[in-house]
mmCIF file of C-alpha atoms in Angstrom:
data_model
loop_
_atom_site.group_PDB
_atom_site.id
_atom_site.type_symbol
_atom_site.label_atom_id
_atom_site.label_comp_id
_atom_site.label_asym_id
_atom_site.label_seq_id
_atom_site.Cartn_x
_atom_site.Cartn_y
_atom_site.Cartn_z
ATOM 1 C CA MET A 68 50.011 -8.709 -28.818
ATOM 2 C CA ILE A 69 48.522 -11.216 -26.034
ATOM 3 C CA GLY A 70 49.424 -15.218 -26.681
ATOM 4 C CA ARG A 71 47.888 -17.115 -24.168
ATOM 5 C CA LEU A 72 45.397 -16.894 -21.770
ATOM 6 C CA ASN A 73 48.386 -18.275 -19.268
ATOM 7 C CA HIS A 74 46.647 -18.109 -15.700
ATOM 8 C CA VAL A 75 43.778 -16.333 -13.638
ATOM 9 C CA GLY A 76 44.727 -15.336 -9.968
ATOM 10 C CA ILE A 77 42.790 -16.081 -7.388
ATOM 11 C CA ALA A 78 43.092 -14.534 -4.120
ATOM 12 C CA VAL A 79 41.833 -16.232 -1.178
ATOM 13 C CA PRO A 80 42.434 -15.806 2.460
ATOM 14 C CA SER A 81 43.551 -18.989 2.893
ATOM 15 C CA ILE A 82 45.586 -21.821 -0.300
ATOM 16 C CA GLU A 83 45.517 -24.845 1.789
ATOM 17 C CA ASP A 84 41.255 -24.145 2.452
ATOM 18 C CA ALA A 85 41.220 -23.127 -1.701
ATOM 19 C CA LYS A 86 43.051 -26.517 -2.626
ATOM 20 C CA ALA A 87 40.864 -28.514 -0.688
ATOM 21 C CA THR A 88 37.736 -27.053 -3.189
ATOM 22 C CA TYR A 89 39.803 -27.604 -6.069
ATOM 23 C CA ARG A 90 41.267 -31.014 -5.211
ATOM 24 C CA ASP A 91 37.975 -32.299 -3.477
ATOM 25 C CA LEU A 92 35.147 -30.396 -4.968
ATOM 26 C CA TYR A 93 36.332 -29.845 -8.953
ATOM 27 C CA GLY A 94 37.959 -33.266 -8.555
ATOM 28 C CA VAL A 95 41.593 -32.362 -9.497
ATOM 29 C CA PRO A 96 45.061 -33.742 -9.110
ATOM 30 C CA ALA A 97 46.763 -33.657 -5.868
ATOM 31 C CA ASP A 98 50.284 -33.924 -8.274
ATOM 32 C CA ALA A 99 48.584 -31.447 -10.363
ATOM 33 C CA ILE A 100 48.525 -28.432 -7.917
ATOM 34 C CA THR A 101 51.512 -27.237 -7.021
ATOM 35 C CA GLU A 102 53.668 -26.515 -3.799
ATOM 36 C CA THR A 103 52.969 -22.885 -2.592
ATOM 37 C CA LYS A 104 56.049 -20.473 -2.536
ATOM 38 C CA GLU A 105 56.348 -17.210 -1.159
ATOM 39 C CA LEU A 106 57.397 -14.042 -3.397
ATOM 40 C CA PRO A 107 58.125 -11.097 -0.232
ATOM 41 C CA ALA A 108 58.503 -8.924 -2.244
ATOM 42 C CA GLN A 109 55.397 -8.695 -4.272
ATOM 43 C CA GLY A 110 53.630 -9.371 -0.274
ATOM 44 C CA VAL A 111 52.649 -12.557 -1.350
ATOM 45 C CA LYS A 112 51.898 -16.205 -1.156
ATOM 46 C CA PHE A 113 51.271 -18.466 -4.168
ATOM 47 C CA ALA A 114 50.430 -22.204 -6.039
ATOM 48 C CA PHE A 115 49.249 -23.011 -9.309
ATOM 49 C CA VAL A 116 45.988 -25.008 -10.283
ATOM 50 C CA ASN A 117 47.388 -27.430 -13.423
ATOM 51 C CA LEU A 118 44.574 -27.462 -15.832
ATOM 52 C CA ALA A 119 44.828 -28.957 -19.323
ATOM 53 C CA ASN A 120 45.516 -25.825 -20.495
ATOM 54 C CA SER A 121 45.622 -23.357 -18.933
ATOM 55 C CA GLN A 122 46.540 -22.900 -14.454
ATOM 56 C CA ILE A 123 44.235 -20.710 -11.935
ATOM 57 C CA GLU A 124 46.784 -19.173 -9.428
ATOM 58 C CA LEU A 125 46.068 -19.141 -6.368
ATOM 59 C CA ILE A 126 47.749 -15.627 -3.941
ATOM 60 C CA GLU A 127 47.093 -15.488 -0.430
ATOM 61 C CA PRO A 128 48.445 -12.108 1.375
ATOM 62 C CA LEU A 129 52.289 -12.319 3.036
ATOM 63 C CA GLY A 130 52.272 -9.459 5.389
ATOM 64 C CA ALA A 131 50.561 -5.915 6.648
ATOM 65 C CA ASP A 132 51.875 -4.722 2.985
ATOM 66 C CA SER A 133 50.605 -6.887 1.321
ATOM 67 C CA PRO A 134 48.536 -5.324 -1.737
ATOM 68 C CA ILE A 135 45.748 -8.375 -1.711
ATOM 69 C CA ASN A 136 45.269 -7.668 2.364
ATOM 70 C CA ASN A 137 43.140 -4.159 0.549
ATOM 71 C CA PHE A 138 41.249 -6.399 -1.683
ATOM 72 C CA LEU A 139 40.564 -9.666 0.374
ATOM 73 C CA GLU A 140 38.444 -6.653 3.393
ATOM 74 C CA LYS A 141 36.068 -5.898 0.677
ATOM 75 C CA ASN A 142 35.963 -9.727 -0.375
ATOM 76 C CA PRO A 143 36.073 -11.456 2.387
ATOM 77 C CA LYS A 144 35.804 -15.033 1.555
ATOM 78 C CA GLY A 145 37.922 -14.376 -2.138
ATOM 79 C CA GLY A 146 37.741 -13.212 -5.368
ATOM 80 C CA GLN A 147 38.380 -13.268 -9.107
ATOM 81 C CA HIS A 148 41.810 -10.995 -9.151
ATOM 82 C CA HIS A 149 43.290 -10.562 -11.971
ATOM 83 C CA VAL A 150 43.756 -12.232 -15.727
ATOM 84 C CA CYS A 151 47.614 -13.078 -17.222
ATOM 85 C CA PHE A 152 48.287 -13.190 -20.918
ATOM 86 C CA GLU A 153 51.549 -14.079 -21.707
ATOM 87 C CA VAL A 154 53.552 -11.401 -24.406
ATOM 88 C CA ALA A 155 56.651 -12.549 -26.260
ATOM 89 C CA ASP A 156 58.360 -9.435 -25.160
ATOM 90 C CA ILE A 157 57.560 -7.539 -21.839
ATOM 91 C CA TYR A 158 59.598 -4.872 -22.582
ATOM 92 C CA ALA A 159 57.721 -4.240 -25.853
ATOM 93 C CA ALA A 160 54.620 -5.012 -25.200
ATOM 94 C CA ARG A 161 55.395 -2.316 -21.231
ATOM 95 C CA ASP A 162 55.839 0.088 -24.457
ATOM 96 C CA ASP A 163 52.848 -0.382 -25.912
ATOM 97 C CA MET A 164 50.645 0.240 -23.440
ATOM 98 C CA VAL A 165 52.667 2.900 -22.695
ATOM 99 C CA VAL A 166 51.980 4.815 -26.274
ATOM 100 C CA ARG A 167 48.607 3.303 -26.735
ATOM 101 C CA GLY A 168 47.602 5.289 -23.184
ATOM 102 C CA ALA A 169 47.290 2.340 -20.421
ATOM 103 C CA LYS A 170 48.965 2.901 -17.635
ATOM 104 C CA VAL A 171 50.919 0.771 -16.302
ATOM 105 C CA LEU A 172 51.701 -0.353 -13.090
ATOM 106 C CA ASN A 173 54.714 -1.415 -11.735
ATOM 107 C CA GLU A 174 58.336 -1.545 -13.869
ATOM 108 C CA PRO A 175 58.676 -5.506 -15.184
ATOM 109 C CA ARG A 176 60.284 -7.545 -12.179
ATOM 110 C CA ILE A 177 60.236 -10.903 -11.749
ATOM 111 C CA GLY A 178 56.699 -12.957 -11.719
ATOM 112 C CA ALA A 179 56.049 -16.669 -9.926
ATOM 113 C CA HIS A 180 56.856 -18.593 -12.847
ATOM 114 C CA GLY A 181 60.171 -16.819 -13.065
ATOM 115 C CA THR A 182 59.829 -14.584 -15.662
ATOM 116 C CA PRO A 183 59.191 -10.674 -15.788
ATOM 117 C CA ILE A 184 56.198 -9.407 -16.040
ATOM 118 C CA ILE A 185 54.027 -5.587 -15.615
ATOM 119 C CA PHE A 186 49.974 -4.851 -14.243
ATOM 120 C CA VAL A 187 47.731 -2.988 -16.313
ATOM 121 C CA HIS A 188 45.674 -0.488 -14.350
ATOM 122 C CA PRO A 189 42.124 -2.390 -14.538
ATOM 123 C CA LYS A 190 40.393 0.925 -15.656
ATOM 124 C CA ASP A 191 42.108 0.735 -19.214
ATOM 125 C CA SER A 192 40.353 -3.687 -19.288
ATOM 126 C CA ASN A 193 36.671 -3.091 -18.690
ATOM 127 C CA GLY A 194 37.554 -2.827 -14.663
ATOM 128 C CA VAL A 195 40.046 -6.309 -14.603
ATOM 129 C CA LEU A 196 43.521 -6.152 -13.779
ATOM 130 C CA ILE A 197 45.826 -7.305 -15.675
ATOM 131 C CA GLU A 198 48.926 -9.233 -15.767
ATOM 132 C CA LEU A 199 50.949 -9.412 -18.493
ATOM 133 C CA MET A 200 53.573 -12.049 -18.722
ATOM 134 C CA GLU A 201 56.720 -12.911 -20.884
ATOM 135 C CA MET A 202 56.375 -16.136 -22.340
ATOM 136 C CA PRO A 203 59.198 -18.145 -20.338
ATOM 137 C CA LYS A 204 61.930 -19.652 -23.606
ATOM 138 C CA ALA A 205 62.033 -23.027 -24.727
ATOM 139 C CA ALA A 206 64.457 -24.804 -23.367
ATOM 140 C CA HIS A 207 67.024 -25.820 -26.328
ATOM 141 C CA GLY A 208 68.205 -29.802 -25.931
ATOM 142 C CA MET B 172 37.068 -34.026 -13.324
ATOM 143 C CA ILE B 173 37.361 -30.604 -14.138
ATOM 144 C CA GLY B 174 38.971 -30.464 -17.467
ATOM 145 C CA ARG B 175 39.322 -27.538 -19.499
ATOM 146 C CA LEU B 176 39.501 -23.963 -19.006
ATOM 147 C CA ASN B 177 37.161 -23.136 -21.244
ATOM 148 C CA HIS B 178 36.559 -19.620 -20.810
ATOM 149 C CA VAL B 179 37.424 -16.363 -18.033
ATOM 150 C CA GLY B 180 32.895 -14.640 -18.000
ATOM 151 C CA ILE B 181 33.790 -10.868 -17.390
ATOM 152 C CA ALA B 182 31.059 -9.179 -16.835
ATOM 153 C CA VAL B 183 30.953 -5.178 -18.968
ATOM 154 C CA PRO B 184 28.579 -2.363 -19.562
ATOM 155 C CA SER B 185 29.477 -2.695 -23.010
ATOM 156 C CA ILE B 186 30.618 -5.187 -25.547
ATOM 157 C CA GLU B 187 31.318 -2.883 -28.390
ATOM 158 C CA ASP B 188 33.828 -1.103 -25.288
ATOM 159 C CA ALA B 189 35.563 -3.864 -24.581
ATOM 160 C CA LYS B 190 35.988 -5.478 -27.423
ATOM 161 C CA ALA B 191 37.676 -2.664 -28.503
ATOM 162 C CA THR B 192 39.721 -3.006 -25.344
ATOM 163 C CA TYR B 193 41.249 -6.206 -26.840
ATOM 164 C CA ARG B 194 41.026 -5.325 -30.043
ATOM 165 C CA ASP B 195 43.017 -2.536 -29.858
ATOM 166 C CA LEU B 196 45.464 -2.291 -26.629
ATOM 167 C CA TYR B 197 46.044 -5.869 -26.670
ATOM 168 C CA GLY B 198 46.470 -6.431 -30.307
ATOM 169 C CA VAL B 199 43.663 -8.946 -30.336
ATOM 170 C CA PRO B 200 42.530 -9.593 -34.533
ATOM 171 C CA ALA B 201 39.919 -8.760 -35.266
ATOM 172 C CA ASP B 202 38.793 -11.836 -36.342
ATOM 173 C CA ALA B 203 39.889 -13.622 -33.165
ATOM 174 C CA ILE B 204 36.378 -11.640 -31.529
ATOM 175 C CA THR B 205 33.359 -13.224 -32.184
ATOM 176 C CA GLU B 206 30.097 -11.371 -33.551
ATOM 177 C CA THR B 207 28.350 -10.023 -29.822
ATOM 178 C CA LYS B 208 25.241 -12.540 -29.618
ATOM 179 C CA GLU B 209 22.021 -12.688 -27.206
ATOM 180 C CA LEU B 210 21.210 -15.274 -25.094
ATOM 181 C CA PRO B 211 17.258 -13.491 -24.224
ATOM 182 C CA ALA B 212 16.486 -16.255 -21.540
ATOM 183 C CA GLN B 213 19.578 -15.446 -19.391
ATOM 184 C CA GLY B 214 19.655 -12.094 -19.720
ATOM 185 C CA VAL B 215 22.767 -11.603 -21.495
ATOM 186 C CA LYS B 216 23.997 -10.584 -24.366
ATOM 187 C CA PHE B 217 27.678 -12.656 -25.121
ATOM 188 C CA ALA B 218 30.577 -12.230 -27.602
ATOM 189 C CA PHE B 219 33.928 -14.576 -26.918
ATOM 190 C CA VAL B 220 37.586 -13.247 -27.826
ATOM 191 C CA ASN B 221 39.321 -16.496 -29.007
ATOM 192 C CA LEU B 222 43.339 -16.631 -27.795
ATOM 193 C CA ALA B 223 45.150 -19.451 -28.580
ATOM 194 C CA ASN B 224 44.559 -21.788 -25.518
ATOM 195 C CA SER B 225 41.259 -20.315 -23.828
ATOM 196 C CA GLN B 226 38.604 -17.616 -24.182
ATOM 197 C CA ILE B 227 37.596 -14.095 -22.858
ATOM 198 C CA GLU B 228 33.812 -14.355 -22.456
ATOM 199 C CA LEU B 229 32.089 -10.500 -23.197
ATOM 200 C CA ILE B 230 29.096 -10.447 -20.997
ATOM 201 C CA GLU B 231 26.409 -7.278 -20.857
ATOM 202 C CA PRO B 232 23.417 -7.156 -19.558
ATOM 203 C CA LEU B 233 20.124 -7.567 -21.425
ATOM 204 C CA GLY B 234 16.890 -6.185 -20.516
ATOM 205 C CA ALA B 235 15.917 -5.361 -17.069
ATOM 206 C CA ASP B 236 15.880 -8.532 -15.364
ATOM 207 C CA SER B 237 19.312 -9.255 -17.033
ATOM 208 C CA PRO B 238 21.327 -11.614 -13.029
ATOM 209 C CA ILE B 239 24.229 -9.230 -15.006
ATOM 210 C CA ASN B 240 22.711 -5.621 -13.401
ATOM 211 C CA ASN B 241 23.419 -6.389 -10.108
ATOM 212 C CA PHE B 242 27.177 -7.539 -10.553
ATOM 213 C CA LEU B 243 27.724 -3.435 -12.834
ATOM 214 C CA GLU B 244 25.414 -2.063 -9.944
ATOM 215 C CA LYS B 245 28.238 -3.231 -7.590
ATOM 216 C CA ASN B 246 31.099 -3.157 -10.472
ATOM 217 C CA PRO B 247 29.814 0.476 -12.251
ATOM 218 C CA LYS B 248 32.971 -0.493 -15.322
ATOM 219 C CA GLY B 249 33.096 -3.930 -15.113
ATOM 220 C CA GLY B 250 35.098 -6.627 -13.535
ATOM 221 C CA GLN B 251 35.326 -10.674 -13.328
ATOM 222 C CA HIS B 252 32.322 -12.618 -13.356
ATOM 223 C CA HIS B 253 33.137 -15.994 -13.751
ATOM 224 C CA VAL B 254 35.561 -18.590 -14.977
ATOM 225 C CA CYS B 255 34.369 -22.108 -16.985
ATOM 226 C CA PHE B 256 35.454 -24.910 -16.840
ATOM 227 C CA GLU B 257 34.995 -27.998 -19.279
ATOM 228 C CA VAL B 258 33.449 -31.152 -17.692
ATOM 229 C CA ALA B 259 32.878 -34.707 -19.166
ATOM 230 C CA ASP B 260 29.246 -35.162 -18.537
ATOM 231 C CA ILE B 261 27.204 -32.406 -17.489
ATOM 232 C CA TYR B 262 24.638 -34.502 -15.295
ATOM 233 C CA ALA B 263 27.447 -36.240 -13.206
ATOM 234 C CA ALA B 264 28.742 -33.624 -12.793
ATOM 235 C CA ARG B 265 25.949 -31.589 -11.222
ATOM 236 C CA ASP B 266 25.649 -35.123 -9.183
ATOM 237 C CA ASP B 267 29.020 -34.607 -8.225
ATOM 238 C CA MET B 268 28.140 -30.933 -6.269
ATOM 239 C CA VAL B 269 25.340 -31.997 -4.378
ATOM 240 C CA VAL B 270 26.922 -35.151 -3.304
ATOM 241 C CA ARG B 271 30.048 -32.711 -2.254
ATOM 242 C CA GLY B 272 27.547 -30.436 -0.770
ATOM 243 C CA ALA B 273 28.065 -27.417 -3.369
ATOM 244 C CA LYS B 274 25.175 -25.516 -4.436
ATOM 245 C CA VAL B 275 24.052 -25.299 -8.144
ATOM 246 C CA LEU B 276 22.192 -22.822 -9.291
ATOM 247 C CA ASN B 277 20.243 -23.733 -12.042
ATOM 248 C CA GLU B 278 19.002 -27.190 -13.431
ATOM 249 C CA PRO B 279 21.689 -27.805 -16.229
ATOM 250 C CA ARG B 280 20.609 -25.652 -19.604
ATOM 251 C CA ILE B 281 22.048 -24.569 -23.279
ATOM 252 C CA GLY B 282 24.816 -22.103 -22.433
ATOM 253 C CA ALA B 283 26.461 -19.789 -24.867
ATOM 254 C CA HIS B 284 29.074 -22.724 -26.773
ATOM 255 C CA GLY B 285 25.336 -24.648 -27.269
ATOM 256 C CA THR B 286 26.311 -27.675 -24.695
ATOM 257 C CA PRO B 287 24.414 -27.348 -21.032
ATOM 258 C CA ILE B 288 25.966 -25.388 -17.715
ATOM 259 C CA ILE B 289 25.517 -25.218 -14.801
ATOM 260 C CA PHE B 290 26.348 -22.325 -11.965
ATOM 261 C CA VAL B 291 28.033 -23.664 -8.460
ATOM 262 C CA HIS B 292 27.247 -20.744 -5.821
ATOM 263 C CA PRO B 293 30.487 -18.473 -5.308
ATOM 264 C CA LYS B 294 30.883 -19.403 -1.552
ATOM 265 C CA ASP B 295 31.883 -22.658 -2.394
ATOM 266 C CA SER B 296 34.513 -21.724 -4.161
ATOM 267 C CA ASN B 297 36.508 -19.384 -2.369
ATOM 268 C CA GLY B 298 34.620 -16.745 -3.545
ATOM 269 C CA VAL B 299 34.761 -16.994 -7.281
ATOM 270 C CA LEU B 300 31.031 -17.986 -9.847
ATOM 271 C CA ILE B 301 31.960 -21.381 -11.084
ATOM 272 C CA GLU B 302 30.678 -22.513 -14.538
ATOM 273 C CA LEU B 303 30.949 -26.214 -15.244
ATOM 274 C CA MET B 304 30.322 -26.632 -18.482
ATOM 275 C CA GLU B 305 29.591 -30.269 -20.641
ATOM 276 C CA MET B 306 32.522 -29.772 -23.593
ATOM 277 C CA PRO B 307 31.430 -29.797 -27.431
ATOM 278 C CA LYS B 308 31.632 -33.359 -28.954
ATOM 279 C CA ALA B 309 33.882 -33.957 -31.471
ATOM 280 C CA ALA B 310 32.470 -33.762 -34.312
ATOM 281 C CA HIS B 311 32.927 -37.194 -36.545
ATOM 282 C CA GLY B 312 33.484 -37.209 -40.222
#
């Protein structure tokens, strides 16, 4: 089953402008907002706003083929794009989704947190695009 | 400043169907999903899906004047409707929003968790409707 709500993904035309919203309007300390990085394989730039219990993931299109371009054409100012839940094992989760009749959109691939992820089609979750993310393994001392 | 990500609000045409999604597809235990309640003053029915660190709030229109009806006309299957952050004091937060130039959509009123809330216009937050919710006061023994 799903565990923590890892993050809410918000697609924006400009990550730098969106960082300013969380910093200047909502008072998130600058050091709680991560540097912007690129994930060329997924056609996105991203940064995280770290809250006490979860994260906002800001995503901006990277390249003409970015899967976010279509979303921003429909929502030019940006908007909520997906919700990400943690799972213990991404392959087990993928198999569960398939057995239960949901449409998995990709083979497990490495996501923004460095662990494998899948996306489940919005039609299977009341119109919401769901990301499932294998939780990072605990560090061993 | 904002504290915890209290919940993600998801508007759906049927809360009962949406509960089934979280229970049957994503494996959330039935006792982690709250009973459906009504908030007539806000024109919604709601229920919470309790996750380890946060919540999904399922909202369904209640009545012909529900503010959710318009959203569901545009998104008939449902979709992500708002993100709710906790604040220590709703009146201080409201004043901060106004001073910083954001459009607050309502006077503080009691929300689904029994504490006062406000909504901030999506135009001020990269297309995302933001709810600010005064955190519940800790119980004293």
